[in-house]
Short mmCIF file of C-alpha atoms and ligand atoms in Angstrom, two decimals:
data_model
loop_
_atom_site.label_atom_id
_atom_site.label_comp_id
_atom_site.label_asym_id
_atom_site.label_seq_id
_atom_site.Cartn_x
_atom_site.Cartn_y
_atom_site.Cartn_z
CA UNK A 1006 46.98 -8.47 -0.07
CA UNK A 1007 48.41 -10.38 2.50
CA UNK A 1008 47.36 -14.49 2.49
CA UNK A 1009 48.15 -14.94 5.93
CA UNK A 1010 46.23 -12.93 7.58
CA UNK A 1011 47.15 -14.06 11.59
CA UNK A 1012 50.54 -13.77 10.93
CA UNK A 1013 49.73 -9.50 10.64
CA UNK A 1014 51.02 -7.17 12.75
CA UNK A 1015 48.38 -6.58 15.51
CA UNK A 1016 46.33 -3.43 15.34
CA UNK A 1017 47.60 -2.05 18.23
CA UNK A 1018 51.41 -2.53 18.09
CA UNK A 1019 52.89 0.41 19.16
CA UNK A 1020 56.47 1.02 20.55
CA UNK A 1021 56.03 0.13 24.00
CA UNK A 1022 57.91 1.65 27.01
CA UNK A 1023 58.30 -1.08 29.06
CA UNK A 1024 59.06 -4.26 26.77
CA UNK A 1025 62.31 -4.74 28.01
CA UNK A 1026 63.27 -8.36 27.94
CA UNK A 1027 66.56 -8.23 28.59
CA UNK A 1028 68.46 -10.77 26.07
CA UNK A 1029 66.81 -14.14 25.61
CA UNK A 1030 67.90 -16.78 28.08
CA UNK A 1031 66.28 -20.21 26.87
CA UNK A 1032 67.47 -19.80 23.08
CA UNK A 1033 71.14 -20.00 23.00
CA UNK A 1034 73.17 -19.07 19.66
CA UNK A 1035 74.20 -22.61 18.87
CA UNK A 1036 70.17 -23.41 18.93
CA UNK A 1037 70.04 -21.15 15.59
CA UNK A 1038 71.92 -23.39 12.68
CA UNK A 1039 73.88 -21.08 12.03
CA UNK A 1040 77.21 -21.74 10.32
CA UNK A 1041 80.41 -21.93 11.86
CA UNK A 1042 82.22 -19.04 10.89
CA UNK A 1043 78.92 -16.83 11.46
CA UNK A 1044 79.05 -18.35 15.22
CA UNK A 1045 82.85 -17.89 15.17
CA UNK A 1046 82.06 -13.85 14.68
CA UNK A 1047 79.22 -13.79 17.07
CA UNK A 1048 81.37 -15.36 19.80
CA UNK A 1049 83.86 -12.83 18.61
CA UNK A 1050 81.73 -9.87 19.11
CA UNK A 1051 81.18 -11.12 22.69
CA UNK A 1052 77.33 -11.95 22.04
CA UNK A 1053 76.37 -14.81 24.73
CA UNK A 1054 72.86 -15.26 23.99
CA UNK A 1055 70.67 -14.06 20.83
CA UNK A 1056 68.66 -10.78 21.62
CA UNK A 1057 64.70 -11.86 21.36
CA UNK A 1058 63.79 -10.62 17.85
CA UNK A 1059 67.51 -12.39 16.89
CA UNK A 1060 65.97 -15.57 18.79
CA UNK A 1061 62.52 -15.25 16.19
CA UNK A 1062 63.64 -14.04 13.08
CA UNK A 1063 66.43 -15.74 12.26
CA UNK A 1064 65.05 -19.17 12.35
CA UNK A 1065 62.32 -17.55 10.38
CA UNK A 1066 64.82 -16.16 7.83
CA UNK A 1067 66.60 -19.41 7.44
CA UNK A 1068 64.03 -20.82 6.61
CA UNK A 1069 63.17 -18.62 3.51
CA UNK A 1070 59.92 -16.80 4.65
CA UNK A 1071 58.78 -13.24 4.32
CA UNK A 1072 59.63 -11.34 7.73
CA UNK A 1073 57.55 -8.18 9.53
CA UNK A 1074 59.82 -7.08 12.75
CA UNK A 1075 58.27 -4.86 14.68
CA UNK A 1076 61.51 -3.74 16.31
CA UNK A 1077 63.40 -0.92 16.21
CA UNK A 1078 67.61 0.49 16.92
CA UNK A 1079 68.68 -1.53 19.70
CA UNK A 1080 66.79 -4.71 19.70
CA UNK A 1081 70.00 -6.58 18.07
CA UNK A 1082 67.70 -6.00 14.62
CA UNK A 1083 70.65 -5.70 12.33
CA UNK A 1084 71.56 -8.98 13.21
CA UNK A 1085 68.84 -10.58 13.51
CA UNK A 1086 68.44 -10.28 9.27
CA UNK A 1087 72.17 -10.29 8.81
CA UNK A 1088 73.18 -13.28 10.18
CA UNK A 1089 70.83 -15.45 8.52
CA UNK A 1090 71.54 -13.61 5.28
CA UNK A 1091 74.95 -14.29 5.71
CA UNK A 1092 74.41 -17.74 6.29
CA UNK A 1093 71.88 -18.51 3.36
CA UNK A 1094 73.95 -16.25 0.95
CA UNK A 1095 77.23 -18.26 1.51
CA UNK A 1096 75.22 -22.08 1.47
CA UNK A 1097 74.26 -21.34 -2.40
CA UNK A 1098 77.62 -19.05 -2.82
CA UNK A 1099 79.20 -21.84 -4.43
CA UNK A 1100 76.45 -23.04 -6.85
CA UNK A 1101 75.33 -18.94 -7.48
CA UNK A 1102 76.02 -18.20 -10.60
CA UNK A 1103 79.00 -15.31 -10.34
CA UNK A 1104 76.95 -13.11 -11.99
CA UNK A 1105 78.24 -10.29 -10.53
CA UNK A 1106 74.94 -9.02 -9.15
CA UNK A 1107 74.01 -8.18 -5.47
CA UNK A 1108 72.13 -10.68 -4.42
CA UNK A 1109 71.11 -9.10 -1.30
CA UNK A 1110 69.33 -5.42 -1.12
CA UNK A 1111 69.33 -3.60 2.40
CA UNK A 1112 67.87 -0.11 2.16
CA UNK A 1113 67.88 1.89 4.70
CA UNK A 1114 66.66 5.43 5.27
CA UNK A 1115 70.20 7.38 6.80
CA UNK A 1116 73.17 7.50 5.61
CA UNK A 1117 74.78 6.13 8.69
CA UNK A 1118 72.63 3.74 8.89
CA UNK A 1119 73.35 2.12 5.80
CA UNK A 1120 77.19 2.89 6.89
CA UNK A 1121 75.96 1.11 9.96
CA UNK A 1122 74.44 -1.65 8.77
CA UNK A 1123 77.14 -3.07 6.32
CA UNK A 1124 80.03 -2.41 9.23
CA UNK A 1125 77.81 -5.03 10.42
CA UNK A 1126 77.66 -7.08 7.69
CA UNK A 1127 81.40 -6.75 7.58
CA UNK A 1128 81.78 -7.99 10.94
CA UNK A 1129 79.39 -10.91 11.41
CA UNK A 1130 80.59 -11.68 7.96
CA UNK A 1131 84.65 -11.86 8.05
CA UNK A 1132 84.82 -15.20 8.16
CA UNK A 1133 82.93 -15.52 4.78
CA UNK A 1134 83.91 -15.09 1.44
CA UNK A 1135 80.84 -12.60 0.54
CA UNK A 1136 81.60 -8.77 -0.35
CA UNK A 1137 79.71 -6.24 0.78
CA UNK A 1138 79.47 -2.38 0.04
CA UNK A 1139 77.05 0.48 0.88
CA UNK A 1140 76.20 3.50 -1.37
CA UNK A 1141 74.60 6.61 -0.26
CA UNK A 1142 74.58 10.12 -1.22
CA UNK A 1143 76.66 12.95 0.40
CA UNK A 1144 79.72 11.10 -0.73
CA UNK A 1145 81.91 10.75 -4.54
CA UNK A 1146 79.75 8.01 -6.95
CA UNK A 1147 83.36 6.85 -8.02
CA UNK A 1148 84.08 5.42 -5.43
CA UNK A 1149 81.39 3.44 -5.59
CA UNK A 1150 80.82 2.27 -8.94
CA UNK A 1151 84.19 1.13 -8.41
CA UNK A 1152 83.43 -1.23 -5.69
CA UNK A 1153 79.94 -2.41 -7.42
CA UNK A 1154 82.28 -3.70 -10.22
CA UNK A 1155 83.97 -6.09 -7.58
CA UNK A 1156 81.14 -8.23 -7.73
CA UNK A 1157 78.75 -7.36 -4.24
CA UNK A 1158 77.37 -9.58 -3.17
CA UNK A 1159 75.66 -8.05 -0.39
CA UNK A 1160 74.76 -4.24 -0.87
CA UNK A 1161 73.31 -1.26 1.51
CA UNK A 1162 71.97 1.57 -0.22
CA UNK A 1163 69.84 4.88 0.69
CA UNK A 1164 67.34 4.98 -1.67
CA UNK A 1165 68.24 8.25 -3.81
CA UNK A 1166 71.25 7.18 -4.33
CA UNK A 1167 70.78 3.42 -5.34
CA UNK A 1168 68.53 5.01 -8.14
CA UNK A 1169 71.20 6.96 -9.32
CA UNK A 1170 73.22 4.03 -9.75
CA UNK A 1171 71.14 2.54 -11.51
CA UNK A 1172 69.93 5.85 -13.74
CA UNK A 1173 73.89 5.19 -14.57
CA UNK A 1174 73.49 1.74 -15.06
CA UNK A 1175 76.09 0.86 -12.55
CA UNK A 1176 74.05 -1.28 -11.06
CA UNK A 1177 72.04 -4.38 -11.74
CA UNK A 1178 69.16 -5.44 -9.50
CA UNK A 1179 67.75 -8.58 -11.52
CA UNK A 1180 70.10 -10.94 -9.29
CA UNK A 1181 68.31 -9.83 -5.96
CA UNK A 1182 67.19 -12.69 -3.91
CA UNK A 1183 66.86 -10.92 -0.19
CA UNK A 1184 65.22 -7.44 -0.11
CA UNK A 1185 65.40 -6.21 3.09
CA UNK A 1186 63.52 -2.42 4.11
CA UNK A 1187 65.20 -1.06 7.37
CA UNK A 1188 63.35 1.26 9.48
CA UNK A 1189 60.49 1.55 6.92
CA UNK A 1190 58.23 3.89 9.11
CA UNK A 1191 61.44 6.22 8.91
CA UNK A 1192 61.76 5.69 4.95
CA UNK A 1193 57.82 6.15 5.04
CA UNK A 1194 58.46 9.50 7.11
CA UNK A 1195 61.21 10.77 4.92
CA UNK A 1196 59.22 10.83 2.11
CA UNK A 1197 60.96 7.86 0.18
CA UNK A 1198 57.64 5.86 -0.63
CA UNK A 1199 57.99 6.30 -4.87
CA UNK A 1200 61.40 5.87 -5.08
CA UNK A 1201 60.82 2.54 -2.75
CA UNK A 1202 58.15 1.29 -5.56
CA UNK A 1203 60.45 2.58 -8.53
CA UNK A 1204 63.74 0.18 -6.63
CA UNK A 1205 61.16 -2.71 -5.88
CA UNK A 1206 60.15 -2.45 -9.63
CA UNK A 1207 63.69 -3.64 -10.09
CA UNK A 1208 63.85 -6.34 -8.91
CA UNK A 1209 63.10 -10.01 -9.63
CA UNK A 1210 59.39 -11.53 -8.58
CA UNK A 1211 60.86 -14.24 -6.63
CA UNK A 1212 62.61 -13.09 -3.77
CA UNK A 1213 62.69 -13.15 0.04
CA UNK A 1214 61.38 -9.73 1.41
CA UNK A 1215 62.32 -8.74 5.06
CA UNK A 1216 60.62 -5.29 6.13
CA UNK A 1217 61.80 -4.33 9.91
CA UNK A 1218 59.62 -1.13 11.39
CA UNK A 1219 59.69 0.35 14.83
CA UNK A 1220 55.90 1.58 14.42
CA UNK A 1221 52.36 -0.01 12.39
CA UNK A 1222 51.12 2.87 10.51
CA UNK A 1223 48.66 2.55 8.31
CA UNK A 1224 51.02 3.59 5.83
CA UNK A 1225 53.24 0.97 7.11
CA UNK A 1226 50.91 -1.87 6.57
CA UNK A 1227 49.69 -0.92 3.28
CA UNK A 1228 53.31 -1.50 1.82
CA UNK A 1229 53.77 -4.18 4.12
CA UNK A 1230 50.85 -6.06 2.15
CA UNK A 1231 52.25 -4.96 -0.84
CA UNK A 1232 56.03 -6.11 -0.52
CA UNK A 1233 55.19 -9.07 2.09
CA UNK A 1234 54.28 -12.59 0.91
CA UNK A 1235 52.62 -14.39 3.76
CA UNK A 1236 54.94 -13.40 6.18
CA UNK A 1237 56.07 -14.33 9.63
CA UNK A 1238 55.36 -11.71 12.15
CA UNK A 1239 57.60 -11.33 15.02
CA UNK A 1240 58.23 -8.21 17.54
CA UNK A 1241 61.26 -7.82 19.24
CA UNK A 1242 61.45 -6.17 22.91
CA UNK A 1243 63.76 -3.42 22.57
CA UNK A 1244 66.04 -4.24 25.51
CA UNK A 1245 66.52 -0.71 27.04
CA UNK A 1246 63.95 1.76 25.45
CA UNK A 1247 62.91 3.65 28.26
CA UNK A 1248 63.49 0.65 30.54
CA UNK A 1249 65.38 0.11 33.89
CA UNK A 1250 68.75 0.24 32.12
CA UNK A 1251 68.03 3.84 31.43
CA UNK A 1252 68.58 5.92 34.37
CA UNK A 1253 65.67 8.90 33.34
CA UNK A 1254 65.78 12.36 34.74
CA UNK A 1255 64.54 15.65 33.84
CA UNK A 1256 66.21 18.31 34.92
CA UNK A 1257 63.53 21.70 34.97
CA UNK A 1258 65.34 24.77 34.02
CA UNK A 1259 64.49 27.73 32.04
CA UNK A 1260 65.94 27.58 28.10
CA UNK A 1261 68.56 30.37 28.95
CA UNK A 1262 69.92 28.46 31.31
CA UNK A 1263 70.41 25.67 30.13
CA UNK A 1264 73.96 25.48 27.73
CA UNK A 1265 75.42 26.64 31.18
CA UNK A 1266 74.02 24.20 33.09
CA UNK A 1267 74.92 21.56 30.15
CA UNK A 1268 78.43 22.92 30.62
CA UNK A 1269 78.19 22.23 33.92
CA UNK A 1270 76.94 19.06 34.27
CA UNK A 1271 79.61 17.87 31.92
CA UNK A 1272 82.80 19.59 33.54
CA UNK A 1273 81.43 18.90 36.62
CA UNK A 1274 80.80 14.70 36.69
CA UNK A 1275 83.29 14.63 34.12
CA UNK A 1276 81.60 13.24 31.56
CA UNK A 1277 83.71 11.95 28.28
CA UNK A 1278 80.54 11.00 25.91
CA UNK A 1279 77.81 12.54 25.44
CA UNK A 1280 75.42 12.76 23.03
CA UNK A 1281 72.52 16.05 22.73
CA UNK A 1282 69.51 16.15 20.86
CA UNK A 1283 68.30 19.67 19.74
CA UNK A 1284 65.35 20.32 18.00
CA UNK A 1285 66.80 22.70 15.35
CA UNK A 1286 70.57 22.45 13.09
CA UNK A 1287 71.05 25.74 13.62
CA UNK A 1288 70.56 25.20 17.98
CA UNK A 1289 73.41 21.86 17.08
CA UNK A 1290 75.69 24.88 15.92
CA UNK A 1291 74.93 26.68 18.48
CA UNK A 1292 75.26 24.81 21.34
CA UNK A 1293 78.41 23.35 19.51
CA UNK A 1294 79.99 26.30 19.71
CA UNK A 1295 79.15 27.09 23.10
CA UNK A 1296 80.08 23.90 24.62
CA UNK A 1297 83.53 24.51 22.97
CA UNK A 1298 83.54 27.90 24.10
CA UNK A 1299 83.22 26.83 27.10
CA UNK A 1300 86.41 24.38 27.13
CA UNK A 1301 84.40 21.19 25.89
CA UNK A 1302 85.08 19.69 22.87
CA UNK A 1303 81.95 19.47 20.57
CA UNK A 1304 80.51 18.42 17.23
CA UNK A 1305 77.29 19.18 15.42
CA UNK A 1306 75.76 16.90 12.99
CA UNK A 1307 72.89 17.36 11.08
CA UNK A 1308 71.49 17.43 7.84
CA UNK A 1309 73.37 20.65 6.26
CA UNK A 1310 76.41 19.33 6.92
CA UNK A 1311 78.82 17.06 4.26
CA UNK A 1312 78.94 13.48 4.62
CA UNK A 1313 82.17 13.02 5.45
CA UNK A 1314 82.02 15.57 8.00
CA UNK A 1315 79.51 13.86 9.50
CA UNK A 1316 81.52 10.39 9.76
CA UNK A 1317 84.48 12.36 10.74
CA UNK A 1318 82.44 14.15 13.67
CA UNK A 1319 80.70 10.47 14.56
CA UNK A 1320 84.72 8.93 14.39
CA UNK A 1321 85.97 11.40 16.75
CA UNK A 1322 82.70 10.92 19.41
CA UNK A 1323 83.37 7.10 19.25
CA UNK A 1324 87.08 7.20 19.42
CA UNK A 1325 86.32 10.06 22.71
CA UNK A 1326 88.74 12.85 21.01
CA UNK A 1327 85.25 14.57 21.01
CA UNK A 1328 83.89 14.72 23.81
CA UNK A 1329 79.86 16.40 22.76
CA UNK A 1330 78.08 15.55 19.79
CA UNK A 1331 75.06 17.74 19.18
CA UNK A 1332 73.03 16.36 17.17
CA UNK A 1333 69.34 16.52 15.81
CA UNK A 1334 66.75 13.46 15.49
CA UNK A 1335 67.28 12.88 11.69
CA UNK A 1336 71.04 12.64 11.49
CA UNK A 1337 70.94 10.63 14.81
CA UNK A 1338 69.06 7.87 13.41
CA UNK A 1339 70.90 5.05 12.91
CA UNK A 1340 74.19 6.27 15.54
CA UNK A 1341 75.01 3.50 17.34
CA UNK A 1342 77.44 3.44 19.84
CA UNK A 1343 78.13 0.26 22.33
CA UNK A 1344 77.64 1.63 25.33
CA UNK A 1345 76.94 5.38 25.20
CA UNK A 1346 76.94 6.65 29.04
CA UNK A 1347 75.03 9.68 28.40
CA UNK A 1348 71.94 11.03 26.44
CA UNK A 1349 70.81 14.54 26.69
CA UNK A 1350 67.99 16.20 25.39
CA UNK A 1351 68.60 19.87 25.24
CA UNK A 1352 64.84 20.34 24.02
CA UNK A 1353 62.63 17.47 24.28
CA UNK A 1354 61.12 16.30 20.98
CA UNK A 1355 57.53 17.36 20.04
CA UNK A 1356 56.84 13.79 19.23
CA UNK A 1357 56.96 11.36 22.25
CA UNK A 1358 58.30 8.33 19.98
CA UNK A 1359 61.49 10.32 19.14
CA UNK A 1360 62.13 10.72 22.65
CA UNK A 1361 62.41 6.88 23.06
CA UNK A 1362 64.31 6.18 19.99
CA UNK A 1363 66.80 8.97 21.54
CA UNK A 1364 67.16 7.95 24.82
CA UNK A 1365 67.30 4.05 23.28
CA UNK A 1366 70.93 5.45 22.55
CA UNK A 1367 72.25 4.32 25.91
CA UNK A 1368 72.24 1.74 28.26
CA UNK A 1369 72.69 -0.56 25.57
CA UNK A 1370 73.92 -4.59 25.54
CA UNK A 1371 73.44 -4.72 29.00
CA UNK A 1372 75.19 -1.22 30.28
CA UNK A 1373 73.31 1.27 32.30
CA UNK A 1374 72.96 4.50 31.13
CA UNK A 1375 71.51 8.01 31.65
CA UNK A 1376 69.30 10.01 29.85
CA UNK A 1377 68.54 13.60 31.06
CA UNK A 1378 66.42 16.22 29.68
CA UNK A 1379 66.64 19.60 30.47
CA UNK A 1380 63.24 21.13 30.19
CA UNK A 1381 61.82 24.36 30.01
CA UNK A 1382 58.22 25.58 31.32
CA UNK A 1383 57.21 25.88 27.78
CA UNK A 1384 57.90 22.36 26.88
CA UNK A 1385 55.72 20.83 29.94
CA UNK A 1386 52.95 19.55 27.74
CA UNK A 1387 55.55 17.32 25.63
CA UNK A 1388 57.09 16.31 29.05
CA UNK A 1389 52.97 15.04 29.90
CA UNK A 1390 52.80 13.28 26.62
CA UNK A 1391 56.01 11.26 26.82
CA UNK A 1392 55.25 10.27 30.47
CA UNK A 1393 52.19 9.23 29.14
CA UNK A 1394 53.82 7.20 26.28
CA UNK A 1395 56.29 5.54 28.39
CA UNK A 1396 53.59 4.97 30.80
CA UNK A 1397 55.73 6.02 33.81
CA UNK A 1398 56.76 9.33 35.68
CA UNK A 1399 60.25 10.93 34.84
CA UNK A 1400 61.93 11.98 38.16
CA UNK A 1401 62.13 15.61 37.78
CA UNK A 1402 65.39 17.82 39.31
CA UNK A 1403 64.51 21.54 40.28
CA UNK A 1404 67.55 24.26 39.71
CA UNK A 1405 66.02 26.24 41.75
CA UNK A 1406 69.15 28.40 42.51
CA UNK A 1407 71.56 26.95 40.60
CA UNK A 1408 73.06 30.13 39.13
CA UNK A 1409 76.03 29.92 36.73
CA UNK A 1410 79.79 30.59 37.59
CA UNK A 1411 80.97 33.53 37.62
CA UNK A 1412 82.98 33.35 34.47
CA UNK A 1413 79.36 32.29 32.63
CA UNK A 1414 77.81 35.49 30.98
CA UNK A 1415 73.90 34.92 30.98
CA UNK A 1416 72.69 35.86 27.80
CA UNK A 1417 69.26 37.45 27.56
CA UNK A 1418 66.57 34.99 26.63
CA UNK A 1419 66.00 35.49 22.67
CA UNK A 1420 62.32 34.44 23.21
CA UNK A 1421 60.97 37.11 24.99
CA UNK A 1422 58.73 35.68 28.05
CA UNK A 1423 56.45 37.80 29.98
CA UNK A 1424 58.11 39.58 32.92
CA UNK A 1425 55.94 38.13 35.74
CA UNK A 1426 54.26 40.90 38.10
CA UNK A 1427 55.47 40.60 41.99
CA UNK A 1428 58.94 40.39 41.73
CA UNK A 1429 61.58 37.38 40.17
CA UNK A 1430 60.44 33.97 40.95
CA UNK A 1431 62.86 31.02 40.58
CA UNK A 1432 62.22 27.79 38.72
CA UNK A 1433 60.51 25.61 41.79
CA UNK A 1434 59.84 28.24 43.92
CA UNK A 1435 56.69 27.83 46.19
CA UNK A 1436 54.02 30.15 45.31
CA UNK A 1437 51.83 31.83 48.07
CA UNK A 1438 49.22 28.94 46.87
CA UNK A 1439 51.90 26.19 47.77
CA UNK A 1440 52.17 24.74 44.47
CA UNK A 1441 56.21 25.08 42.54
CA UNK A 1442 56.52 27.78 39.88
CA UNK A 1443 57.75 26.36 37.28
CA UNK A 1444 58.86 29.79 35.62
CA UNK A 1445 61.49 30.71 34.68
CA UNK A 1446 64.17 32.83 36.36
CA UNK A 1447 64.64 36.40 34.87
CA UNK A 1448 67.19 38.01 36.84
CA UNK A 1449 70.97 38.20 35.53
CA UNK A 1450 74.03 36.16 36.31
CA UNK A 1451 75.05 39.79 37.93
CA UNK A 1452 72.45 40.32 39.80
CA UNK A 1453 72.36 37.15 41.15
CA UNK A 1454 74.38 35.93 44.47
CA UNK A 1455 77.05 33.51 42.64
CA UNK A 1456 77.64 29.35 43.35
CA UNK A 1457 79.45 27.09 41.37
CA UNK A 1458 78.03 24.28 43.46
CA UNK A 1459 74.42 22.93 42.04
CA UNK A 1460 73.64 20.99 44.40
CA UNK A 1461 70.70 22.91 46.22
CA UNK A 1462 68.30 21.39 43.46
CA UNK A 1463 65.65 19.49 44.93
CA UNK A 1464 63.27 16.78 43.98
CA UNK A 1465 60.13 16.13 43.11
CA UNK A 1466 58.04 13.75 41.39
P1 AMP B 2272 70.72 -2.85 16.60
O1 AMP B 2272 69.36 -3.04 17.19
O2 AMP B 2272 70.95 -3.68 15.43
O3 AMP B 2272 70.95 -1.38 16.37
O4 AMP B 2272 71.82 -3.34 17.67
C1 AMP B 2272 72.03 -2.70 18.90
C2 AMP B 2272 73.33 -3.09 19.57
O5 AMP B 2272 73.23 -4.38 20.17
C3 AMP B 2272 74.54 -3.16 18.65
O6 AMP B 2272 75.55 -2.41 19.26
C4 AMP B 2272 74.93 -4.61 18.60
O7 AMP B 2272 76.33 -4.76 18.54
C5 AMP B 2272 74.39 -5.15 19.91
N1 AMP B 2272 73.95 -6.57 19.85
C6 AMP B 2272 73.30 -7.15 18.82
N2 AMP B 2272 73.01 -8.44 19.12
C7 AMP B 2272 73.49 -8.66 20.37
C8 AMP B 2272 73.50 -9.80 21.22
N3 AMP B 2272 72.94 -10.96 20.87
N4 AMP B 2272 74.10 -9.68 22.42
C9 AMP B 2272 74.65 -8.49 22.79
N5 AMP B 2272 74.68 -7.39 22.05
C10 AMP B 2272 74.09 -7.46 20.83
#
């Protein structure tokens, strides 16, 4: 049980839409006590000011309590434990025994977010004299027992993996002093709750536990109580989930229609990043290979695919020789890119909290950014609940005649919708009651009187 009770999480903390706070103004970096070459690398990574959970946790950290973040990708989280890590790591690293033992545990649910989070480390860290590696599956164990025999000091692990290692015995948690659970409600949500207890079973009684979560499940705070020792509570104001910074659209079209329109939209404003969220791997493939079809270049990533073709397709987006990465919500968690211009969702996500955690993947660090969702009749009711989670309206785009280019075969619509009586209706055209039919278009690209020019959409809110 938790002893301090009023430090808890409060009952109702929930992601929020709309706690965008921008980066924190009245707490400067050099406020924090952190060490000089930890500011040296903050200044280097161009950070002014810390981001709000940065500005609570890491005095928190420093001082050597128990942490609950509420805060989630894009709040400046990974920081906001690392630096103070960093910092309290290399104070004893002279008097710490060289045991050869991590002394620090991150686990985090992705693979690329564990790849994420000790790039991180690496970077706020250079300056140091602390070693760092990550482990996680999809990739050779050699490699890694290898680098866990150079003495870590500071190691990131998925969690199947980490028990592995140790099932081999090539690793040795009795010389943790920071455990730190990233993303737990994700780790709760992938099903990694046992092996969690079996890895905190590990390790030594007398540590400094750090759990960051985006969401307060019940779940959540039953192994907060049980890892947490009166801990400090703070909550960090994502700075862009479905804030100002994130230019939201949806764009109503019919699900046929809408890999041509995607192509379109991309050719057209020339767009050099972009990353799409389907709802399905086998709809990443797809639209993968469409988009390339179509002259784009595209990646899918997703959970069938290897490890390292996953960081080779996530090197290529970042680097902009790919231009498209398809990609679906698991192997998205954790992708973060400074200053991604452009989210799509090709099908919005049946849960409204996935839809901020994807559009959270732009308009980062201050950039603007635009998320648009192309949405099909049949996916109105998810488009009601998200509005209703982000507590505001979505401006909605009607194509109501865009039509593809001539070159654009219209495939037939593999879910077979009901041919509506009367004659073809477009998406948004007025019905003899007045109201906009929001059903979708039936007739072919042949049929159909042909524009390359989509600008006859219209708006309405
Ligand atoms: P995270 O929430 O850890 O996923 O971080 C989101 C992004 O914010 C990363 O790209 C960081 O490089 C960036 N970031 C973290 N802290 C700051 C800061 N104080 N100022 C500006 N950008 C930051």
């Amino acid at each position: 049980m938790l002893k301090n009770k009023k430090n808890y999480a409060p009952e109702s903390f929930k992601l929020s839409g709309d706690g965008n706070k921008e980066i924190n103004k009245e707490i400067g970096f050099k406020d924090l006590n952190l060490s000089k070459p930890i500011m040296q690398a903050v200044a280097d990574a161009g950070y002014e000011n810390p981001t709000p959970v940065q500005a609570k946790a890491i005095p928190a950290v420093l001082a050597g309590s128990d942490l609950l973040a509420g805060a989630q990708t894009g709040t400046g989280k990974t920081a906001a434990f690392t630096l103070p890590i960093l910092h309290l790591l290399a104070e004893k690293h002279a008097a710490a025994s060289r045991s050869g033992k991590p002394r620090c545990l991150v686990l985090t649910p992705t693979r690329e977010l564990a790849a994420q989070v000790e790039e991180s480390v690496k970077t706020y860290g250079k300056y140091l004299p602390l070693k760092s590696t990550a482990v996680f599956g999809g990739m050779s164990i050699v490699p890694q027992i290898k680098a866990l025999r150079r003495n870590v000091d500071i190691l990131v692990a998925t969690p199947g993996r980490l028990l592995d290692h140790v099932g081999q015995k090539t690793v040795d948690l009795s010389g943790v002093e920071i455990f730190v659970l990233d993303e737990a409600d994700r780790m709760l949500d992938m099903g990694f709750i046992v092996d969690i207890k079996k890895i905190i079973a590990l390790l030594p009684k007398q540590r400094q536990n750090l759990l960051f979560s985006a969401t307060f499940s019940e779940k959540i705070k039953t192994l907060s109580a049980s890892v947490l020792h009166n801990p400090v509570f703070v909550e960090g104001a994502k700075r862009n989930a479905a804030s100002e910074l994130v230019d939201q659209s949806v764009h109503l079209v019919s699900q046929r229609l809408k890999s041509h329109l995607l192509s379109h939209l991309i050719k057209h404003h020339k767009w050099k990043q972009v990353l799409i969220f389907t709802r399905t791997k086998n709809g990443a493939n797809r639209l993968a290979d469409k988009l390339t079809a179509d002259g784009i270049s595209a990646s899918a990533i997703h959970g069938n695919k290897s490890q390292p073709a996953r960081t080779k397709a996530l090197a290529q987006f970042k680097d902009g020789s790919v231009t498209a990465l398809v990609a679906t919500d698991v192997a998205s968690r954790g992708i973060d890119i400074d200053r991604l211009p452009h989210v799509i969702n090709f099908e919005l996500p049946n849960m409204a909290e996935d839809y901020v955690h994807r559009i959270g993947r732009t308009g980062r660090a201050g950039s603007s950014g635009k998320a648009i969702s192309l949405v099909d009749k049949e996916e109105l009711r998810y488009l009601k609940e998200i509005e209703r989670f982000i507590k505001r309206e979505i401006p909605k785009v009607l194509f109501d005649s865009f039509v593809p280019p001539a070159n654009m075969p219209v495939a037939e619509p593999h879910n077979s919708l009901p041919q509506r009586q009367g004659g073809r209706k477009h998406y948004g055209e007025r019905t003899s009651a007045g109201s906009r039919n929001y059903s979708p278009r039936y007739g072919h690209a042949k049929k159909q009187n042909r524009s390359k020019d989509i600008n006859t959409k219209s708006k309405v809110r």
